[in-house]
XYZ file of C-alpha atoms in Angstrom:
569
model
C 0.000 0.000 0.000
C 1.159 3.718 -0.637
C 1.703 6.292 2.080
C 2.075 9.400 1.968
C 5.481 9.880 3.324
C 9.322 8.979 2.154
C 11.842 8.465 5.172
C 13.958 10.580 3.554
C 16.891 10.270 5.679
C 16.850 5.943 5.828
C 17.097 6.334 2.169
C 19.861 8.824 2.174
C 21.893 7.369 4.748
C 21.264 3.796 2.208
C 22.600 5.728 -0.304
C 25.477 6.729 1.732
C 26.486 3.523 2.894
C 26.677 2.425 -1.048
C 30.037 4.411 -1.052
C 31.334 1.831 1.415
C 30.219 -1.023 0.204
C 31.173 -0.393 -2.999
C 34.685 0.762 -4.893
C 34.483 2.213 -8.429
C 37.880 0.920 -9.201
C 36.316 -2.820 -8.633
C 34.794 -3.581 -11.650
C 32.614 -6.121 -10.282
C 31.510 -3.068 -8.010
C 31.414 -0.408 -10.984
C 28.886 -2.792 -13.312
C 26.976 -3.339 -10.660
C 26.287 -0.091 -9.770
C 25.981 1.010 -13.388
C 23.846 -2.111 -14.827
C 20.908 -0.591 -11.559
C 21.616 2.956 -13.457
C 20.793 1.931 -16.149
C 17.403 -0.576 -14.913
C 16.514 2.305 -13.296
C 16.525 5.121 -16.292
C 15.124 2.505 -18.918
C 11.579 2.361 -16.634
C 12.215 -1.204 -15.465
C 11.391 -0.621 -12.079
C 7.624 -0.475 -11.424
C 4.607 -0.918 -9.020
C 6.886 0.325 -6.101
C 5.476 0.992 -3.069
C 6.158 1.935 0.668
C 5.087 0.662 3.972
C 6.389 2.175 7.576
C 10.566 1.558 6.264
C 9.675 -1.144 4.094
C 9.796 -0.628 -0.076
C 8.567 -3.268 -2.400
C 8.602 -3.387 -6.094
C 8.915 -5.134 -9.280
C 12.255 -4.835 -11.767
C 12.152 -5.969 -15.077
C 15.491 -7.107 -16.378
C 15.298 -8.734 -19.992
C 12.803 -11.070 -20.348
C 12.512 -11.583 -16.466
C 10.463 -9.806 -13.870
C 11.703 -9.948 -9.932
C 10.026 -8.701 -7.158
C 11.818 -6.574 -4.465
C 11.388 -5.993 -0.747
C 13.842 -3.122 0.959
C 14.067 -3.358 4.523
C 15.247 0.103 5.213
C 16.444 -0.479 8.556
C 17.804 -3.523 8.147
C 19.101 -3.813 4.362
C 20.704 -7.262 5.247
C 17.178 -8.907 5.328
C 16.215 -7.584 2.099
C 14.837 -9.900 -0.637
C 15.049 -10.512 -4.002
C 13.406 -12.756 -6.252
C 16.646 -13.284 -8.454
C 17.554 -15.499 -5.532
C 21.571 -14.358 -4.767
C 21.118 -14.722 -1.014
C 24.583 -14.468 0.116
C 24.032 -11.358 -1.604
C 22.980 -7.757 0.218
C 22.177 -5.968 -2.855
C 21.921 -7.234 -6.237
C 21.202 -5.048 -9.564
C 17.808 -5.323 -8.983
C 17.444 -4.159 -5.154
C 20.043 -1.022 -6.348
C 17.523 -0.282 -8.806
C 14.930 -0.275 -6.807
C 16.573 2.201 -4.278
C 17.620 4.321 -7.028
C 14.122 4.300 -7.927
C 12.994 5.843 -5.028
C 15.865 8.222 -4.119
C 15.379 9.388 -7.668
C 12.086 11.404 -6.331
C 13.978 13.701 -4.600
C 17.500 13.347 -5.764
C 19.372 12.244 -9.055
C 20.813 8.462 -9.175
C 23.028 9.697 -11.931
C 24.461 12.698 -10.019
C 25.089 10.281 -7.243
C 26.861 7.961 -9.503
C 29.226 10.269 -11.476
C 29.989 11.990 -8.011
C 30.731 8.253 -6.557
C 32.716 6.286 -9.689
C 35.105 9.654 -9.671
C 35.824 9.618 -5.724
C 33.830 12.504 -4.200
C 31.621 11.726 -0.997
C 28.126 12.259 -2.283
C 26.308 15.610 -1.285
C 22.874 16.503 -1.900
C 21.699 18.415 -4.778
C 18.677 19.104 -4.196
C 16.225 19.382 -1.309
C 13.660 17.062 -1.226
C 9.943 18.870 -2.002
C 7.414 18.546 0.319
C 5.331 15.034 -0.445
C 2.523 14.864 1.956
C 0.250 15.744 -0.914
C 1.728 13.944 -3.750
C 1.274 10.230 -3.807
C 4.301 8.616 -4.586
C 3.187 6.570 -7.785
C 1.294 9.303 -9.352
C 0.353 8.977 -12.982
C 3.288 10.201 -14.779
C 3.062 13.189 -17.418
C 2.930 12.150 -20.741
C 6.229 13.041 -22.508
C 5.775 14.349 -25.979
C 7.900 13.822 -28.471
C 10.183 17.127 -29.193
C 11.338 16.219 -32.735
C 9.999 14.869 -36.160
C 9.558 11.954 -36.900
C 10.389 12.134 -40.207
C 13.078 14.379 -40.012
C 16.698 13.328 -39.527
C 17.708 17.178 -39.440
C 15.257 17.551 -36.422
C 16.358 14.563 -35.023
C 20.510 16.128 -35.154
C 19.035 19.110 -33.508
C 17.580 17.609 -30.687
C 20.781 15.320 -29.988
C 22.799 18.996 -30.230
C 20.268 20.563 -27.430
C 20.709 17.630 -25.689
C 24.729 18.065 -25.559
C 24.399 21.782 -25.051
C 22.814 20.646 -21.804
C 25.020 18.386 -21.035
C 27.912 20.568 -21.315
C 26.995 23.221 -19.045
C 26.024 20.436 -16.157
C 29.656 19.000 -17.019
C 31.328 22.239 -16.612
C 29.413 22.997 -13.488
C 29.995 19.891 -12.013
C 33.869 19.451 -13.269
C 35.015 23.290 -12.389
C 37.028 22.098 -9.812
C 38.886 19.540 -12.054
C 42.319 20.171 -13.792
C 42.297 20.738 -17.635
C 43.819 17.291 -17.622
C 41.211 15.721 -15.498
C 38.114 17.103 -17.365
C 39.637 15.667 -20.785
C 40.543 12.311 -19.980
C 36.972 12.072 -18.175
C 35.148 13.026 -21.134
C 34.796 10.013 -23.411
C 33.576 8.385 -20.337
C 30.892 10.719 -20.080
C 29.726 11.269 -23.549
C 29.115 7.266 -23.195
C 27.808 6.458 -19.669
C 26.196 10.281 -19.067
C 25.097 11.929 -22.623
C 24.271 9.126 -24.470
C 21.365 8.042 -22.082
C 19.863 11.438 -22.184
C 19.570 11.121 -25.974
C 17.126 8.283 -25.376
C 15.033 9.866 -22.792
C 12.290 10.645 -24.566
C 9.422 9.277 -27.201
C 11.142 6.882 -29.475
C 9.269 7.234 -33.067
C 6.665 4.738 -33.479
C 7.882 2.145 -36.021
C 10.039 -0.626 -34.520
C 12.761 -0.147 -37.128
C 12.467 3.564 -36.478
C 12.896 3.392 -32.881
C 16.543 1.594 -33.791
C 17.178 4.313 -36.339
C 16.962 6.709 -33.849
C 19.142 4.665 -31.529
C 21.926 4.467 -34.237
C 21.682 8.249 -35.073
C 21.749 9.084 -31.540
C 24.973 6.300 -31.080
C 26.578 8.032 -34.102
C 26.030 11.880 -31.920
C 28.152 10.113 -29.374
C 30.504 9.034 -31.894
C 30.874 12.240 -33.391
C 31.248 14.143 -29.655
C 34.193 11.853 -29.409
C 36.126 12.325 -31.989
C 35.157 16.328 -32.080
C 36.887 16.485 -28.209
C 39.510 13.983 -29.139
C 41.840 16.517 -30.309
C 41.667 18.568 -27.174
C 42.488 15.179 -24.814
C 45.941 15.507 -23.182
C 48.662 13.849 -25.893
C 49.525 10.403 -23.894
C 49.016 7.359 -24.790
C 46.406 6.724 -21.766
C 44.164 9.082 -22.894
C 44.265 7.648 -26.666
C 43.355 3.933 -25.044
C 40.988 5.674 -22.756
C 38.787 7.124 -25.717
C 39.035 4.399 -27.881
C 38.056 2.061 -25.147
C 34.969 4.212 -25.324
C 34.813 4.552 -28.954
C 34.869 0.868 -28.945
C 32.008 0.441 -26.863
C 29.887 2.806 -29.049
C 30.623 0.953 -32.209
C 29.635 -2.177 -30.276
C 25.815 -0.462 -30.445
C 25.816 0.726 -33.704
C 26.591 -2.680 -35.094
C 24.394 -4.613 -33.273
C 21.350 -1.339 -33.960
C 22.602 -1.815 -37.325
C 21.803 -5.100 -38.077
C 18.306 -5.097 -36.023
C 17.616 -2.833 -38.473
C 19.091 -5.044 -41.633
C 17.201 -8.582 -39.908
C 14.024 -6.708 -39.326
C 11.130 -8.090 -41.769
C 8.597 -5.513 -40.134
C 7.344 -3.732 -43.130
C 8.815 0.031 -43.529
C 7.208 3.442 -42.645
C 7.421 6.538 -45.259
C 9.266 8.032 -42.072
C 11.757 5.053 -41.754
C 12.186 5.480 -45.462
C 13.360 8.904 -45.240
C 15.500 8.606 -42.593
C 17.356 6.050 -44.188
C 17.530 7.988 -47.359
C 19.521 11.069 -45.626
C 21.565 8.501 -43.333
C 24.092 8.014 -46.516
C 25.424 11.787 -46.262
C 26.003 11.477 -42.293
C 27.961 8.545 -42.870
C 30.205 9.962 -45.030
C 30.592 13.194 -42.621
C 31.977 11.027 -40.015
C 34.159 9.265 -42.100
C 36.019 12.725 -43.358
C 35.454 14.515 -40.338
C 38.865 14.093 -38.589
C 42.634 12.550 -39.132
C 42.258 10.336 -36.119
C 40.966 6.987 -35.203
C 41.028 6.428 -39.066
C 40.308 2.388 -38.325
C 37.138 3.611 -36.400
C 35.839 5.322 -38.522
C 36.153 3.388 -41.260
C 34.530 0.423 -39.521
C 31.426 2.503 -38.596
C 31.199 3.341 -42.391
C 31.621 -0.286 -42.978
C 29.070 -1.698 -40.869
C 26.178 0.562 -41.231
C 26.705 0.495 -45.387
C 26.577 -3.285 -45.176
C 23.392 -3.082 -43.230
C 21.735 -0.047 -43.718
C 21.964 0.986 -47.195
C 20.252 -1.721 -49.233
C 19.269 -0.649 -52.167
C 20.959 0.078 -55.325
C 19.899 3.289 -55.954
C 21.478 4.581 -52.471
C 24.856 2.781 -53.207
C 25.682 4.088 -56.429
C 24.552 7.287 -55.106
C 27.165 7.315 -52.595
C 29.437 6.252 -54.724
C 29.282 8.659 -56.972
C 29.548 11.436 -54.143
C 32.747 9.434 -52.748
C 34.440 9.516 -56.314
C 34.164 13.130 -56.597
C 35.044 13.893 -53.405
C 38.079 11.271 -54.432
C 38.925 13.409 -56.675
C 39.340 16.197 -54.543
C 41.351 15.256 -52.212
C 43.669 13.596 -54.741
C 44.657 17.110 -55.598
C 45.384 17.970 -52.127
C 47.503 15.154 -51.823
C 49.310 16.352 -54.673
C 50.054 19.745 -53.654
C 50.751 17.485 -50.373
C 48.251 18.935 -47.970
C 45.852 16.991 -45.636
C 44.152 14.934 -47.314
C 41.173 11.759 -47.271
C 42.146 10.333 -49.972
C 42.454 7.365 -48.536
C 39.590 7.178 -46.467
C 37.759 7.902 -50.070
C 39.423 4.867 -51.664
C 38.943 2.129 -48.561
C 34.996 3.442 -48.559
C 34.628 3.122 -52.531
C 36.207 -0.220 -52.088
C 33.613 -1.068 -49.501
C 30.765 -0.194 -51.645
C 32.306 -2.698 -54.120
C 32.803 -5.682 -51.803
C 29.198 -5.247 -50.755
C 27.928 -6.115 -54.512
C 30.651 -8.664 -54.732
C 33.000 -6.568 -57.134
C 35.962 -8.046 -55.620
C 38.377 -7.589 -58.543
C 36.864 -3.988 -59.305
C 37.896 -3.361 -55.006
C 41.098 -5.121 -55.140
C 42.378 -3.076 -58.365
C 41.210 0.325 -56.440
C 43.117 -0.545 -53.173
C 46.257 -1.418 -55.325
C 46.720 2.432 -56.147
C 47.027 2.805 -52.000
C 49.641 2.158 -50.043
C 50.563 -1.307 -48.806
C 50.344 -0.270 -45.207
C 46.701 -0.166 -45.782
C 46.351 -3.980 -45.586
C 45.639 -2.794 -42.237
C 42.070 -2.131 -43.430
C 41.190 -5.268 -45.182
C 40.859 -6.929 -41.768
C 36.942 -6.758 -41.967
C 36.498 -7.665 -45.491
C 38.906 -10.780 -44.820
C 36.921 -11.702 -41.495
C 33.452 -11.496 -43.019
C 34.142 -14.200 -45.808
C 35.883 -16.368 -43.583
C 33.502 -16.198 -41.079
C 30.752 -16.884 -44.133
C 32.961 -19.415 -45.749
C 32.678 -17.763 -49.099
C 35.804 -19.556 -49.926
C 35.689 -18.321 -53.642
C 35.403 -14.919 -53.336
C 38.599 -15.254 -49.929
C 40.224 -16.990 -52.335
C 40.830 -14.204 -54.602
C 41.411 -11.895 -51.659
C 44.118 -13.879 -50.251
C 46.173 -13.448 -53.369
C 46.073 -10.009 -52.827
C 46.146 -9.683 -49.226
C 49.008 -12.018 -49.452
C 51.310 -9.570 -51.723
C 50.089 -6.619 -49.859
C 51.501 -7.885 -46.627
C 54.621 -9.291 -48.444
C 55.585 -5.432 -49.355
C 54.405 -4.377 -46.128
C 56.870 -5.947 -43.509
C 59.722 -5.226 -45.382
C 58.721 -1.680 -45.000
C 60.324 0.090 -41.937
C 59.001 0.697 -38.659
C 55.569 -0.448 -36.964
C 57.115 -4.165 -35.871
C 54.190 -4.539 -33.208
C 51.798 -3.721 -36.057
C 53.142 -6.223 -38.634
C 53.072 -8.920 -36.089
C 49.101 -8.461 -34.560
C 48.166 -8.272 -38.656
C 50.285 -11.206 -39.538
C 48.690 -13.662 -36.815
C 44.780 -11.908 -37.633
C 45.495 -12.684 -41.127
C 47.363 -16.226 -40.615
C 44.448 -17.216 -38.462
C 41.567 -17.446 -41.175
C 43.995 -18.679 -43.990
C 44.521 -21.687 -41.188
C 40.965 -22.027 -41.951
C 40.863 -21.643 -45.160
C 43.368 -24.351 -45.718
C 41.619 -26.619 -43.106
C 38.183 -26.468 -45.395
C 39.585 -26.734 -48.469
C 42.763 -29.051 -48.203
C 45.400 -26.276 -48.672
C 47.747 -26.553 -46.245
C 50.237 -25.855 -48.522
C 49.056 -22.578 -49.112
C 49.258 -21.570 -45.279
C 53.139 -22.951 -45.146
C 54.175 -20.975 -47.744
C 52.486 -18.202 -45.855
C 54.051 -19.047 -42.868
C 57.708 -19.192 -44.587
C 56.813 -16.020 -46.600
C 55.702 -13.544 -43.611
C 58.898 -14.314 -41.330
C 60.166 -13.215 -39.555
C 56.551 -11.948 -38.163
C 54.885 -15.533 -38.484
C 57.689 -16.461 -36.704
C 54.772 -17.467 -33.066
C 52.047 -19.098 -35.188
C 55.203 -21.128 -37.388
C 56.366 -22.668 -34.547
C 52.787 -23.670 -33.067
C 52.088 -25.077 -36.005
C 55.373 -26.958 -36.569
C 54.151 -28.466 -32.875
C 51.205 -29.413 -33.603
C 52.687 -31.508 -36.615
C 55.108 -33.008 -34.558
C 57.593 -31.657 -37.150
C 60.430 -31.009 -34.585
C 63.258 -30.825 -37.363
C 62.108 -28.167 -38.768
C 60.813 -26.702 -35.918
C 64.977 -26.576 -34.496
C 65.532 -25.289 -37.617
C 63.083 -22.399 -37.125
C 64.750 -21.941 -33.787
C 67.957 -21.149 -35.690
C 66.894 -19.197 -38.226
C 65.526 -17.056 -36.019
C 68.252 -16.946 -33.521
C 66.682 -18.003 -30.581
C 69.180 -19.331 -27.911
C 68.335 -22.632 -25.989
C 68.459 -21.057 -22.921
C 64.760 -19.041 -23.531
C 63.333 -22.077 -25.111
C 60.992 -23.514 -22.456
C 62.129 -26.061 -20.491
C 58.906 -28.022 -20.072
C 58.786 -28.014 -23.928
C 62.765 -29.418 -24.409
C 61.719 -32.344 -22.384
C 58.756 -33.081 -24.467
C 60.904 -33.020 -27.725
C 63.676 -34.842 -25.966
C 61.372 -37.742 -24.950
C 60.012 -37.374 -28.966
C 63.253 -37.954 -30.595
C 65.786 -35.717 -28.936
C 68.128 -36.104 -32.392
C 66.043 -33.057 -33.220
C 67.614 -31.249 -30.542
C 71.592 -31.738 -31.382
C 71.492 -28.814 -33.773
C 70.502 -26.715 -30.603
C 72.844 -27.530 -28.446
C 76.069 -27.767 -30.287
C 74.603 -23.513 -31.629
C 74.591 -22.965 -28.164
C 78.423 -24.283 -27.227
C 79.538 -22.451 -29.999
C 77.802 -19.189 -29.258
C 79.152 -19.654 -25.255
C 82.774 -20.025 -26.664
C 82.982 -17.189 -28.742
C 81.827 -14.960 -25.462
C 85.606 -15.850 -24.500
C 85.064 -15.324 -20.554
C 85.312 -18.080 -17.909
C 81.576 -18.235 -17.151
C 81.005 -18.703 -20.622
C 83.066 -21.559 -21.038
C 81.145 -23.276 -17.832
C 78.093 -22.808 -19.565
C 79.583 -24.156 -22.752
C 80.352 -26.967 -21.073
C 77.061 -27.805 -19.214
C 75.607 -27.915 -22.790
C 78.100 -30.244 -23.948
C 77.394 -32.478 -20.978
C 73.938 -32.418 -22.203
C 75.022 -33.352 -25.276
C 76.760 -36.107 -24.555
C 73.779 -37.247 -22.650
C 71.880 -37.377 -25.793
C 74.838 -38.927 -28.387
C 74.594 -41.891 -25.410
C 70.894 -42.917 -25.539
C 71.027 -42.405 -28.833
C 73.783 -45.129 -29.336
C 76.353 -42.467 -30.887
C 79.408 -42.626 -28.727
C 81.343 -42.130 -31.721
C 80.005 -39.394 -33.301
C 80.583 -37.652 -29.474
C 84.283 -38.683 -29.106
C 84.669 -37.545 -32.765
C 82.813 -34.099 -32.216
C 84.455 -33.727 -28.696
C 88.043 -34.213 -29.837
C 87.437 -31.892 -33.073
C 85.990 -28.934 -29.934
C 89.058 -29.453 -28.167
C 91.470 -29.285 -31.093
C 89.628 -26.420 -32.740
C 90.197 -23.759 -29.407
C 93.288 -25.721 -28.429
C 94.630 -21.878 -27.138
C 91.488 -21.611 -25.102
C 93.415 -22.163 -21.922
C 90.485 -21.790 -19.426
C 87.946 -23.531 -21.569
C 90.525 -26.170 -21.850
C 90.347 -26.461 -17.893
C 87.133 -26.303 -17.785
C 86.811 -29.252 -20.323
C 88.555 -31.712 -17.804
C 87.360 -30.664 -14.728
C 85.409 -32.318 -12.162
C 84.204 -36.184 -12.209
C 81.814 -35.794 -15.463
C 84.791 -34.433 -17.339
C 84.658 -34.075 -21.044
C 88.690 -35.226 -21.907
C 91.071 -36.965 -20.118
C 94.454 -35.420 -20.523
């Protein structure tokens, strides 16, 4: 039953004890926290009510109601429906509590002041109540844009950040320059981009993700538009494209609710989609940086947004003259898109399957853009459109051939060689090509260097896998141990090579440390000339050694030292 009265201060003090309870940089404590948020601002809690200190209510979370009870006084006993009772609060009794502290404070204020540190303080006094009923029918929003209007839709999202802004500057005025920047990805994504959505989505089900995306893309946009003024560190860059990760996370998965959807299209869906083109290709040419993201975005929202011919060849045409364009800038050898124009135009024509007409259009670019293929590559490998990768690997193959022989970007070279090396494994797995992936492998060394010798392993090809081992210089010593003792007990022949590099390359060190070390390994080696029935090969090898740095006076020494010596004098 309803009453007519909040205990104000049992909730506050609640709320006050969250900031003990819970630590923002625990991020089992941060989701928490945030998944309530967001239960809370997306309506899920409902049919709450308050008895004496006790608040009940129902959350809906997914496809899943639970019902609440707060104990106010006694927050241990509360209950839950979702059943974690080793549990005080779970997402659903946070809700809840947000729920009601939102009617006289702001859940979101309280969670912005908590995940940066600050004790929470009150921002505003709580209005009388005694003759408001707590679950009074709420006012009808009304929707404060068209519906059919992506330019009205743009202009709400910008009133939207205007207010955020001035609540951000408020609230941050205390903060360093430094502080305020790195913060602000984080709040364009967990603070602005829920107020986009607070308000009348447009009626049609596909129109209601439209406006999603759009608003996703505002975020986007706010992003990269601040990214410039984020202190220059390498922090800050992974902090915002953390977040810029996250948002292209939504506008995939919005993008291809809209692509799956078989609910018959509105006029106003229609239009919206028919003006989406041009803001896609804004974004793409709006800044130098994060050139992957934004080329990704383009990619993924062309591939499920723009369906129809007519809107493809209309943005390509607009992409080849703006091609064009910026061709000439790069000639005069000012800041240009030209590549960004290429990659897109290329896109266009791996969506209709013109993967020659693509392929001969990237190959004016530099090969340092194989960096950009990655999705194309992924998608028919993924699809096993073997026909169409085929082709692709040809290319992608030469690209990347002329690309690590280029200088610089090592860490680069190596991520793309094992992304790329990974679906040609696959490739030659379904179709019985396997030499295909070892020339690959041999090819893209030094780089393929990790997922050679795995595979070499997983053959039980240990010759050549010692061979790799020398090619690429690596001593014995940083060869793991667990791993020597599984070839050894294989056919430790394979393992001779690697041991008499290793004496060699202690000897020419010329110190007296060396030379013990030069002589554990040939201990070791005569170990293994022994059980492998060789004792003549040894005494041949070991006479040769002795013979050969005859004016090695302390590795001589150390050759006949001890009981396990190597020579006898």
């Amino acid at each position: 039953m309803l009453v007519n009265k909040i205990p104000k201060d049992k909730i506050k003090y609640c709320i006050e004890n969250l900031e003990t309870m819970f630590d923002p940089q625990v991020e089992r404590d941060y989701s928490m926290l945030k998944q309530a948020l967001s239960l809370f601002r997306n309506g899920a809690v409902y049919n709450a009510a308050i008895e004496g200190d006790t608040i009940t209510a129902a959350v809906q979370d997914k496809s899943d109601t639970y019902t609440t009870t707060l104990e106010l006084d006694f927050m241990e006993i509360s209950f839950c429906s979702c059943q974690l009772k080793d549990e005080i609060f779970c997402v659903h009794k946070l809700a809840t509590l947000f729920y009601i502290f939102s009617l006289f404070d702001s859940p979101g204020e309280f969670f912005n002041q908590w995940k940066e540190g600050f004790k929470y303080t009150a921002t505003e006094k709580m209005p009388p109540i005694t003759k408001k009923p707590i679950l009074e029918e709420p006012k009808k929003k009304e929707r404060t844009y068209q519906e059919d209007s992506l330019e009205s839709w743009l202009t709400f999202f910008n009133e939207k950040y205007i207010q955020f802004s001035k609540k951000r500057e408020a609230r941050m005025s205390t903060y360093w320059n430094y502080q305020r920047s790195t913060n602000l990805a984080e709040d364009l994504y967990e603070t602005f981009y829920p107020t986009l959505l607070d308000t009348v989505m447009p009626s049609s089900p596909i129109g209601e993700n439209l406006f999603h995306f759009h608003a996703a893309l505002s975020v986007f946009e706010k992003i990269l538009e601040n990214a410039a003024d984020i202190y220059s560190s390498s922090y800050s860059n992974h902090y915002t494209r953390k977040y810029l990760g996250e948002i292209l996370a939504d506008i995939a998965e919005l993008a291809f609710n809209v692509r799956k959807s078989i609910i018959e299209r509105t006029n106003a869906d229609e239009k919206i989609l028919s003006e989406t083109p041009e803001r896609l290709v804004n974004i793409l040419l709006m800044t130098r940086d994060f050139q992957y993201d934004r080329l990704y975005l383009f990619q993924i929202a062309c591939s499920n947004l723009i369906l129809t011919k007519e809107q493809l060849d209309s943005l390509k045409r607009k992409l080849l003259a703006r091609g064009k364009k910026e061709e000439k800038l790069k000639a005069l050898g000012k800041v240009n898109f030209s590549s960004e124009c290429r990659l897109a135009l290329a896109h266009l024509d791996f969506i209709v399957e013109k993967d020659k007409v693509a392929i001969k259009r990237l190959s004016d670019g530099p090969a340092n853009e194989v960096y950009y293929y990655t999705t194309w590559f992924k998608s028919l490998a993924q699809n096993k459109v073997w026909d169409r990768f085929k082709i692709w690997l040809s290319f992608i193959e030469k690209r990347m051939n002329e690309y690590i022989h280029q200088y610089g970007e090592q860490q680069l070279k190596r991520e793309l060689t094992t992304f790329y090396l990974f679906y040609i494994k696959g490739y030659a797995n379904e179709k019985g090509k396997e030499d295909v992936y070892i020339n690959t492998l041999q090819t893209w060394l030094p780089y393929s260097y990790g997922d050679f010798c795995d595979y070499l392993l997983e053959q039980k090809e240990f010759r050549m896998w010692t061979e790799l081992q020398l090619f690429a210089g690596i001593a014995i010593e940083n060869i793991d141990k667990g791993l020597l003792k599984e070839i050894e007990e294989k056919d430790r022949s394979c393992l001779l090579p690697l041991y008499h590099h290793a004496v060699e390359a202690a000897i020419s060190e010329k110190s007296r440390d060396a030379y013990k070390q030069a002589v554990k390994y040939l201990r070791k080696l005569r170990t293994h000339y022994k059980s492998l029935k060789k004792e003549d090969v040894w005494n041949s090898y070991i006479h040769m050694l002795s013979a050969k740095y005859k004016r090695l006076r302390a590795f001589q020494e150390e050759l006949r030292k001890g009981k396990g010596k190597l020579i006898n004098d």
